[in-house]
Tab-separated table of C-alpha atoms in Angstrom:
chain	number	residue	atom	x	y	z
L	1	MET	CA	0.188	0.110	-0.008
L	2	THR	CA	1.440	3.342	-0.959
L	3	THR	CA	1.441	5.987	1.580
L	4	THR	CA	1.261	9.700	1.272
L	5	LYS	CA	4.992	9.817	2.239
L	6	ASP	CA	5.820	7.343	-0.463
L	7	THR	CA	3.919	9.387	-2.961
L	8	ILE	CA	5.639	12.725	-1.982
L	9	LEU	CA	9.078	10.720	-2.119
L	10	SER	CA	8.297	9.732	-5.578
L	11	ALA	CA	7.305	13.064	-6.798
L	12	ALA	CA	10.483	14.634	-5.177
L	13	CYS	CA	12.368	11.959	-7.237
L	14	ASP	CA	10.880	12.862	-10.468
L	15	ILE	CA	11.418	16.602	-9.959
L	16	TYR	CA	15.045	16.085	-8.804
L	17	LEU	CA	15.738	14.062	-11.908
L	18	LEU	CA	14.205	16.894	-14.016
L	19	GLU	CA	15.503	20.014	-12.313
L	20	GLY	CA	18.208	19.024	-9.871
L	21	TYR	CA	18.127	19.771	-6.137
L	22	LYS	CA	17.924	23.695	-6.916
L	23	GLY	CA	15.029	23.004	-8.959
L	24	MET	CA	13.251	21.102	-6.365
L	25	SER	CA	10.908	22.786	-3.955
L	26	MET	CA	8.216	21.943	-1.693
L	27	ARG	CA	5.581	23.767	-3.558
L	28	LYS	CA	6.573	21.851	-6.836
L	29	VAL	CA	6.452	18.449	-5.002
L	30	ALA	CA	3.055	19.439	-3.385
L	31	ALA	CA	1.643	20.573	-6.708
L	32	ARG	CA	2.780	17.270	-8.298
L	33	VAL	CA	0.860	15.163	-5.731
L	34	ASN	CA	-2.102	17.410	-5.503
L	35	LEU	CA	-1.428	18.444	-1.956
L	36	SER	CA	-1.179	21.894	-0.375
L	37	PRO	CA	2.242	22.923	0.613
L	38	THR	CA	1.426	22.677	4.285
L	39	ALA	CA	0.499	19.073	3.942
L	40	ILE	CA	3.861	18.269	2.646
L	41	TYR	CA	5.344	19.953	5.835
L	42	ARG	CA	3.420	17.335	7.931
L	43	HIS	CA	5.785	14.594	6.434
L	44	PHE	CA	9.077	16.705	5.854
L	45	GLU	CA	10.384	19.463	7.941
L	46	ASN	CA	11.885	21.236	4.916
L	47	LYS	CA	13.410	20.715	1.539
L	48	GLU	CA	16.665	19.622	2.947
L	49	SER	CA	15.032	16.832	4.969
L	50	LEU	CA	12.880	15.712	1.897
L	51	HIS	CA	16.076	15.486	-0.130
L	52	HIS	CA	17.969	13.752	2.684
L	53	GLN	CA	15.053	11.084	2.739
L	54	VAL	CA	15.002	10.567	-1.057
L	55	LEU	CA	18.683	9.838	-0.742
L	56	ARG	CA	18.459	7.686	2.342
L	57	GLU	CA	15.312	5.674	0.653
L	58	GLY	CA	17.526	5.150	-2.406
L	59	PHE	CA	20.343	3.691	-0.475
L	60	LYS	CA	18.169	1.646	1.626
L	61	THR	CA	16.433	0.229	-1.405
L	62	PHE	CA	19.759	-0.495	-3.233
L	63	ASP	CA	20.977	-2.394	-0.203
L	64	SER	CA	17.871	-4.540	-0.055
L	65	TYR	CA	18.716	-5.622	-3.424
L	66	LEU	CA	22.189	-6.209	-2.866
L	67	GLN	CA	21.263	-8.537	0.333
L	68	LYS	CA	19.392	-10.879	-1.754
L	69	SER	CA	22.778	-11.946	-3.173
L	70	LEU	CA	23.846	-13.498	0.309
L	71	LYS	CA	21.655	-16.601	-0.871
L	72	GLY	CA	24.451	-17.870	-3.025
L	73	ALA	CA	26.190	-20.968	-1.894
L	74	THR	CA	29.829	-19.862	-2.587
L	75	PRO	CA	31.410	-16.785	-2.669
L	76	ILE	CA	31.755	-16.482	-6.428
L	77	GLU	CA	28.286	-17.271	-6.803
L	78	ARG	CA	27.362	-14.608	-4.135
L	79	LEU	CA	29.660	-12.067	-6.282
L	80	HIS	CA	27.722	-12.952	-9.437
L	81	LEU	CA	24.332	-12.666	-7.681
L	82	ALA	CA	25.421	-9.110	-6.385
L	83	ALA	CA	26.013	-8.213	-10.179
L	84	LYS	CA	22.640	-9.635	-10.903
L	85	GLN	CA	21.079	-7.429	-8.125
L	86	PHE	CA	22.895	-4.441	-9.339
L	87	PHE	CA	21.085	-4.946	-12.663
L	88	ALA	CA	17.894	-5.487	-11.135
L	89	PHE	CA	18.198	-2.389	-9.017
L	90	ALA	CA	19.295	-0.197	-11.917
L	91	THR	CA	16.288	-1.379	-14.023
L	92	GLU	CA	13.566	-1.735	-11.512
L	93	GLN	CA	14.371	1.253	-9.273
L	94	ASN	CA	15.848	3.429	-12.277
L	95	LYS	CA	14.861	6.787	-10.568
L	96	TYR	CA	16.723	5.940	-7.519
L	97	TYR	CA	19.722	4.476	-9.487
L	98	GLU	CA	19.862	7.798	-11.390
L	99	ILE	CA	19.907	9.899	-8.427
L	100	LEU	CA	22.405	7.882	-6.489
L	101	PHE	CA	24.923	7.014	-9.271
L	102	LEU	CA	24.342	9.579	-12.033
L	103	THR	CA	22.772	12.928	-11.017
L	104	LEU	CA	23.683	13.400	-7.394
L	105	ASP	CA	24.132	17.029	-6.872
L	106	HIS	CA	27.499	17.402	-5.387
L	107	THR	CA	27.089	21.258	-4.573
L	108	VAL	CA	24.491	20.217	-1.929
L	109	GLU	CA	26.205	17.009	-0.963
L	110	HIS	CA	27.901	18.525	1.887
L	111	SER	CA	24.600	19.318	3.686
L	112	VAL	CA	23.550	15.830	3.828
L	113	LYS	CA	27.013	14.149	3.453
L	114	GLY	CA	27.673	13.705	7.345
L	115	ALA	CA	24.288	11.895	7.651
L	116	LEU	CA	24.619	9.710	4.929
L	117	VAL	CA	28.064	8.496	4.705
L	118	LYS	CA	27.115	5.375	6.353
L	119	ASP	CA	24.316	4.745	3.821
L	120	ALA	CA	26.548	5.832	0.698
L	121	THR	CA	29.345	3.266	1.614
L	122	VAL	CA	27.264	0.370	2.355
L	123	SER	CA	27.332	-0.792	-1.433
L	124	GLN	CA	30.974	-0.346	-1.363
L	125	GLN	CA	31.662	-2.381	1.649
L	126	PHE	CA	29.191	-5.017	0.605
L	127	MET	CA	30.995	-5.613	-2.688
L	128	GLU	CA	34.622	-5.430	-0.918
L	129	ASP	CA	33.272	-8.103	1.233
L	130	ARG	CA	32.160	-10.364	-1.574
L	131	VAL	CA	35.444	-9.801	-3.314
L	132	ARG	CA	37.459	-10.369	-0.181
L	133	GLU	CA	35.417	-13.964	0.211
L	134	CYS	CA	36.366	-14.841	-3.321
L	135	MET	CA	40.032	-14.085	-2.741
L	136	GLN	CA	40.138	-15.876	0.606
L	137	ASP	CA	38.622	-19.269	-0.862
L	138	GLY	CA	40.830	-18.855	-4.223
L	139	SER	CA	38.064	-18.057	-6.741
L	140	LEU	CA	39.870	-14.626	-7.393
L	141	HIS	CA	43.585	-13.998	-7.313
L	142	ASP	CA	44.743	-11.988	-4.355
L	143	ASP	CA	44.780	-8.336	-4.841
L	144	ASP	CA	43.376	-5.336	-3.038
L	145	PRO	CA	39.664	-6.017	-2.371
L	146	GLU	CA	38.865	-2.281	-2.230
L	147	GLU	CA	40.279	-1.652	-5.465
L	148	VAL	CA	39.001	-4.838	-7.229
L	149	ALA	CA	35.314	-3.886	-5.819
L	150	MET	CA	35.708	-0.502	-7.087
L	151	LEU	CA	36.544	-1.737	-10.597
L	152	LEU	CA	33.366	-3.990	-10.522
L	153	LEU	CA	31.173	-1.257	-9.394
L	154	ALA	CA	32.670	1.440	-11.797
L	155	THR	CA	32.029	-1.178	-14.858
L	156	CYS	CA	28.483	-1.763	-13.617
L	157	ASN	CA	27.950	1.636	-13.210
L	158	GLY	CA	29.500	2.812	-16.544
L	159	PHE	CA	27.503	0.132	-18.317
L	160	PHE	CA	24.131	1.408	-17.050
L	161	GLY	CA	25.428	5.085	-17.647
L	162	LEU	CA	25.516	4.266	-21.406
L	163	TYR	CA	21.832	3.160	-21.292
L	164	VAL	CA	20.702	6.119	-19.333
L	165	SER	CA	22.369	8.566	-21.435
L	166	LYS	CA	20.807	6.856	-24.398
L	167	LYS	CA	24.130	6.294	-25.948
L	168	LYS	CA	22.994	2.513	-26.269
L	169	LYS	CA	19.702	1.273	-27.009
L	170	ASP	CA	18.761	-2.502	-26.570
L	171	SER	CA	15.995	-4.448	-25.244
L	172	LEU	CA	15.867	-5.233	-21.541
L	173	GLU	CA	16.956	-8.880	-22.463
L	174	GLU	CA	19.826	-7.658	-24.990
L	175	MET	CA	21.121	-5.304	-22.122
L	176	ARG	CA	20.869	-8.005	-19.599
L	177	ALA	CA	22.832	-10.611	-21.767
L	178	LYS	CA	25.509	-7.824	-22.575
L	179	TYR	CA	25.502	-6.858	-18.990
L	180	ALA	CA	26.189	-10.504	-17.970
L	181	ARG	CA	28.961	-10.919	-20.655
L	182	THR	CA	30.596	-7.881	-19.586
L	183	PHE	CA	30.622	-8.706	-15.929
L	184	SER	CA	31.924	-12.395	-16.794
L	185	ARG	CA	34.752	-11.027	-18.882
L	186	ILE	CA	36.063	-8.714	-15.886
L	187	LEU	CA	35.613	-11.530	-13.512
L	188	ASN	CA	37.586	-14.160	-15.904
L	189	GLY	CA	40.385	-11.608	-15.813
L	190	LEU	CA	40.367	-11.610	-12.004
L	191	LYS	CA	40.214	-15.353	-11.425
L	192	ARG	CA	43.229	-17.599	-10.601
């Protein structure tokens, strides 16, 4: 069941993607969801708290996708599942993907950075842990887990960036197949 707060967050995401943080206002969000501006303030103290909650929800949603990969039986299977979950997040939660990975307004990031550092580093740490597991069991050769995780995340993010920017156009299934092959190529270069 969608709550008023969820509807407000969704509208804030839409406006943020169209106009950026500076173009987002409580009045615009209220108008988009057919509420009075006063009604928005019942849920969010101000524009900054609304922006903060949009980012927190995005990070929380991304983490919920990544956590599903822990069902894999082996470290390498968990790493492959993490890549699949990144794909699922980017294609099923495209608003949050764009906000978190492509359009985050760094001119206002400082105002929310302190509160979001933990949320923002969860995915990086999650991938580092998966990579470290693979190195410990011998699936991947020994290397710096942080740098290898960064390589994998950068590859995934760059792949989706090409599609979001409309530089590549494929069906979802073609995109999924290319993504799987791309990730496999990278992992094959890292295997023992």
